[in-house]
Short mmCIF file of C-alpha atoms in Angstrom, two decimals:
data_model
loop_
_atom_site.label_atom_id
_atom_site.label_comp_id
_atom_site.label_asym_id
_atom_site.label_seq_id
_atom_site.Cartn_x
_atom_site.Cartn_y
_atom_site.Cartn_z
CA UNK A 122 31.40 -48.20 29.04
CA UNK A 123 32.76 -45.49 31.36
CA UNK A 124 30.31 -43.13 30.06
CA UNK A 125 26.86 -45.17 29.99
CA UNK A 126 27.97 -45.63 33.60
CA UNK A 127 27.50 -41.66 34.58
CA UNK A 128 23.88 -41.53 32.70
CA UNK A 129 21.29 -42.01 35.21
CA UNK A 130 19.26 -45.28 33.94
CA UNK A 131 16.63 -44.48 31.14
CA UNK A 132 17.93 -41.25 30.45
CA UNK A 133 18.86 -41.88 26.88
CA UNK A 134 15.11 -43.02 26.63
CA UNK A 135 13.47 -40.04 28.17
CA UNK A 136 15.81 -37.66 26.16
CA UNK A 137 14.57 -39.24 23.18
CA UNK A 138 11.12 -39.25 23.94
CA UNK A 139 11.51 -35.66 24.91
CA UNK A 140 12.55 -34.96 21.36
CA UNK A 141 10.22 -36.54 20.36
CA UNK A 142 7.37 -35.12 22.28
CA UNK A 143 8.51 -31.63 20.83
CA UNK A 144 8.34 -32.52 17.34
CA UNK A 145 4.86 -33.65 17.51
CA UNK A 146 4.16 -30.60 19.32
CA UNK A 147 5.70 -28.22 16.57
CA UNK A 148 3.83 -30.68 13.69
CA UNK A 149 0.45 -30.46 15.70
CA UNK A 150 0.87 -26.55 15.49
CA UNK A 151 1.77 -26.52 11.83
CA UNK A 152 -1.44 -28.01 11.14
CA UNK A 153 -3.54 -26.04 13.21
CA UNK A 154 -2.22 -22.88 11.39
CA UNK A 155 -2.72 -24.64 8.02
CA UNK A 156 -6.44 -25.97 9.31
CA UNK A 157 -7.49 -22.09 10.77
CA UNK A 158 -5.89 -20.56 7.10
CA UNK A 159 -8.30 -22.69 5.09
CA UNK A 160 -11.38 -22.20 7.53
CA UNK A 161 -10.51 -18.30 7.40
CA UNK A 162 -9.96 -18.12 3.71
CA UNK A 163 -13.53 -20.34 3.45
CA UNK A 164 -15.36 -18.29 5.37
CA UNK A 165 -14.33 -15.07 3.67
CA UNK A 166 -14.76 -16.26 0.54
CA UNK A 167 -18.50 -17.28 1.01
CA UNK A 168 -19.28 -13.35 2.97
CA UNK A 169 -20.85 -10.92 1.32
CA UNK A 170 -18.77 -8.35 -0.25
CA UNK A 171 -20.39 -4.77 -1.40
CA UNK A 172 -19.15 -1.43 -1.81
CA UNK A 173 -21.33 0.98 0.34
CA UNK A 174 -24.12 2.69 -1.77
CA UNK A 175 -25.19 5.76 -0.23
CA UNK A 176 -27.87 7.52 1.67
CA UNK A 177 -31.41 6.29 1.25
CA UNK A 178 -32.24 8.54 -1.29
CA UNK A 179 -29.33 7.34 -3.65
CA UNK A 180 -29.61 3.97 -3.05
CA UNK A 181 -34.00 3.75 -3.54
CA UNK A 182 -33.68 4.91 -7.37
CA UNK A 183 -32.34 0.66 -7.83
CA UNK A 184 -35.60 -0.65 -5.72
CA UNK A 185 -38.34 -2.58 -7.09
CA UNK A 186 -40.52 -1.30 -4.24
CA UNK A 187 -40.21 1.42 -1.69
CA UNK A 188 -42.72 1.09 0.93
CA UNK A 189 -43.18 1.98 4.83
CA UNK A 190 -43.91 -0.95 7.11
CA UNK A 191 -44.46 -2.13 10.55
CA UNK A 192 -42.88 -5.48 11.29
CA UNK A 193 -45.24 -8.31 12.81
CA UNK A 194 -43.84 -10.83 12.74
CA UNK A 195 -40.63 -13.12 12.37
CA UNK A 196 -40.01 -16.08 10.32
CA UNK A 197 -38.05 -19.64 11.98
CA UNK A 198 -34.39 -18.90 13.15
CA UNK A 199 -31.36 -19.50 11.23
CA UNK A 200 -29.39 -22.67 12.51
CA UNK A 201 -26.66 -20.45 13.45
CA UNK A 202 -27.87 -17.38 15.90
CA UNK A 203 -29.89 -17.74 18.49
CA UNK A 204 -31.79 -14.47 17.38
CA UNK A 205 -31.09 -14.48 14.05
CA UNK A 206 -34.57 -15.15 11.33
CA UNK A 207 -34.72 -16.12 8.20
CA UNK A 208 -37.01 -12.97 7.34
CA UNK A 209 -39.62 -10.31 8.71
CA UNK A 210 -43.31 -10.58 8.02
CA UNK A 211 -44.31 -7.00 7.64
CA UNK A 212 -47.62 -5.10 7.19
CA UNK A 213 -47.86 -2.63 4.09
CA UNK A 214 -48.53 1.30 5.73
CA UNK A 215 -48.15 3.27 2.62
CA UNK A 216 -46.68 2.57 -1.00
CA UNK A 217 -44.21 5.44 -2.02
CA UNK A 218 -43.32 4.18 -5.57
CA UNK A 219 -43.61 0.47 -7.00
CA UNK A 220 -46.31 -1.35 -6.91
CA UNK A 221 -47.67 -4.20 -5.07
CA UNK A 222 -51.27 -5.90 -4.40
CA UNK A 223 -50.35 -7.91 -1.09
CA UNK A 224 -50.64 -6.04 2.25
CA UNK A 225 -47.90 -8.00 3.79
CA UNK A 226 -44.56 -9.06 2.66
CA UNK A 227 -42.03 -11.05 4.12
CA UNK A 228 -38.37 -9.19 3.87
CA UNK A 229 -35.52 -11.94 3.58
CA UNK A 230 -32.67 -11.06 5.73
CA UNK A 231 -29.07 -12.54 5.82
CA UNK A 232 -28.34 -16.30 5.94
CA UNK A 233 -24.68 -15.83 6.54
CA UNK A 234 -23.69 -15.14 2.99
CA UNK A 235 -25.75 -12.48 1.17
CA UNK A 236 -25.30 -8.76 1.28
CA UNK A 237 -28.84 -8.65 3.17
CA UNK A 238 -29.03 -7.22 6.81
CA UNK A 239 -29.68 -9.95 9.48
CA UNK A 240 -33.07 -9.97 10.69
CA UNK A 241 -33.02 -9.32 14.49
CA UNK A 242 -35.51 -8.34 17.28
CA UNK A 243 -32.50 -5.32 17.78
CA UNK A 244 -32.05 -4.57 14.04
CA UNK A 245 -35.79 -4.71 13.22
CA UNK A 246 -38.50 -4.21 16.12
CA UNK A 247 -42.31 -5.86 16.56
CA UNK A 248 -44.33 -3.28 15.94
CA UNK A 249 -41.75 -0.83 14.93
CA UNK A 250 -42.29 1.12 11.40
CA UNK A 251 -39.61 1.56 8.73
CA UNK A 252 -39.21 2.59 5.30
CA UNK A 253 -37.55 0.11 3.44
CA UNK A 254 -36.21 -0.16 -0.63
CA UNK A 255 -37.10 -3.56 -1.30
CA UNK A 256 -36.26 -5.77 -4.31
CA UNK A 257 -37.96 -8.78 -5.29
CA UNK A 258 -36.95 -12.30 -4.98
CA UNK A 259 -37.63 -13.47 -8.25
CA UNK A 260 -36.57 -17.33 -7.22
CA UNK A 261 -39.55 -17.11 -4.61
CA UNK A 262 -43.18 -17.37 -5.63
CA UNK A 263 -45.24 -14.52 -3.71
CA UNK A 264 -44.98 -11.14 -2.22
CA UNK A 265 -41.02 -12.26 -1.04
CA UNK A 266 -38.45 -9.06 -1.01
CA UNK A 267 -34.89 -8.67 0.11
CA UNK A 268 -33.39 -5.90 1.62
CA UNK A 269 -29.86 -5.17 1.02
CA UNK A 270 -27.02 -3.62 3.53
CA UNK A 271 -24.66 -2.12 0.75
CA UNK A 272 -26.21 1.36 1.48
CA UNK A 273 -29.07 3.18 3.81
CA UNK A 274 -32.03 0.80 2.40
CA UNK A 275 -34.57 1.57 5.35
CA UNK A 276 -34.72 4.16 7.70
CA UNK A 277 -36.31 3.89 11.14
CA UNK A 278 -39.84 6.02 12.07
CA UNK A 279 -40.09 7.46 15.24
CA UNK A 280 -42.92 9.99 16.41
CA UNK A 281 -43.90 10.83 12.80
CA UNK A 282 -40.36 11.40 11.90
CA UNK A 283 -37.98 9.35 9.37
CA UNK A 284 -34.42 8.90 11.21
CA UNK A 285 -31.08 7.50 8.93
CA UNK A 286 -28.95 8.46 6.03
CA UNK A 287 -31.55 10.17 4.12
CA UNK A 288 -29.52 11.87 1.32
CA UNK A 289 -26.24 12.37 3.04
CA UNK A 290 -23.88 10.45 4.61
CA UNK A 291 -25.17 11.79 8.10
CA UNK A 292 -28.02 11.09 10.25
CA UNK A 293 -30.62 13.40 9.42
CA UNK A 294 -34.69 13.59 11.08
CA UNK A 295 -37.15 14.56 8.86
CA UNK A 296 -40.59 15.05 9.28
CA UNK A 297 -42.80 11.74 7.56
CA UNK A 298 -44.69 14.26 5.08
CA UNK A 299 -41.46 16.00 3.97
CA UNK A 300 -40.00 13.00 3.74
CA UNK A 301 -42.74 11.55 1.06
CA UNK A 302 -42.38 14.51 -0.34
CA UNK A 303 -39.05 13.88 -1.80
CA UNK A 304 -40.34 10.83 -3.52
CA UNK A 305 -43.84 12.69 -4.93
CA UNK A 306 -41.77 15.34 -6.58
CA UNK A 307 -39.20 12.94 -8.09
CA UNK A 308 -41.83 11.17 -10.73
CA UNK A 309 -40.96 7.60 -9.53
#
């Protein structure tokens, strides 16, 4: 016919497999946006969700054990960060309420879905000193604690002095002794 006559030769081919082209395009790109809303919707539903607790002072009242430590150590590294650890291995400095017979602890951090801190060389220091509100893992045999992040549950020691969210919602530097202080004259 007259009008297959003006159409360039495979033109009726190429237009189809144009249309074609874009409707795999547009069905690729409706299942990527279904395939991100599932992972998005998995991964939030397996983080850790908490409502902020308070200052240290608030928050230590819940704690099995409140101690000051020095880490010394870190456990193996999670699977997932390069400098993330399963937990701390910390020395025992002083015992401020609670009790416990070991002199080191290891303090689980975050594995990707607890309300725990991550334990990191920047978080949590060699050699640097802390006071932490602990609780204890009872599913772990052993001197094994957790430390949560759903308030101020350790404070960093620099020079003598306790630095962090001590019983406001402010940084605040107080002195180690005062500081010890607070929990001698509180009767726990």
């Amino acid at each position: 016919s007259r009008r297959d006559s003006l159409r360039p030769a495979g033109s009726a081919r190429g237009l189809n497999a144009g249309v074609s082209s874009v409707k795999m395009i547009q069905k690729v790109r409706r299942v990527g946006a279904i395939a991100a809303s599932v992972i998005l919707y998995a991964s939030h539903s397996f983080a850790c969700d908490c409502v902020w607790g308070g200052p240290f002072q608030k928050v230590s009242g819940e704690a099995d054990l409140l101690v000051t430590v020095r880490v010394e150590a870190y456990g193996p590294t999670l699977t997932h960060g390069q400098d993330l650890y399963e937990y701390m291995k910390v020395s025992i400095l002083d015992v401020l309420t609670g009790e416990e017979k070991a002199s080191t602890l290891l303090v689980y951090g975050d594995p990707g879905n607890l309300c725990r801190p991550y334990v990191t060389p920047n978080r949590f220091g060699l050699g640097r000193k802390y006071v932490m509100a602990l609780h204890h893992l009872k599913e772990n045999v052993g001197p094994n604690y957790g430390l949560s992040n759903c308030g101020e549950y350790w404070l960093g020691i620099e020079n003598g002095k306790v630095i962090g969210r001590i019983s406001r919602d402010k940084e605040q530097v107080m002195s180690y002794e005062a500081f010890r202080g607070l929990f001698a004259s509180s009767g726990r």
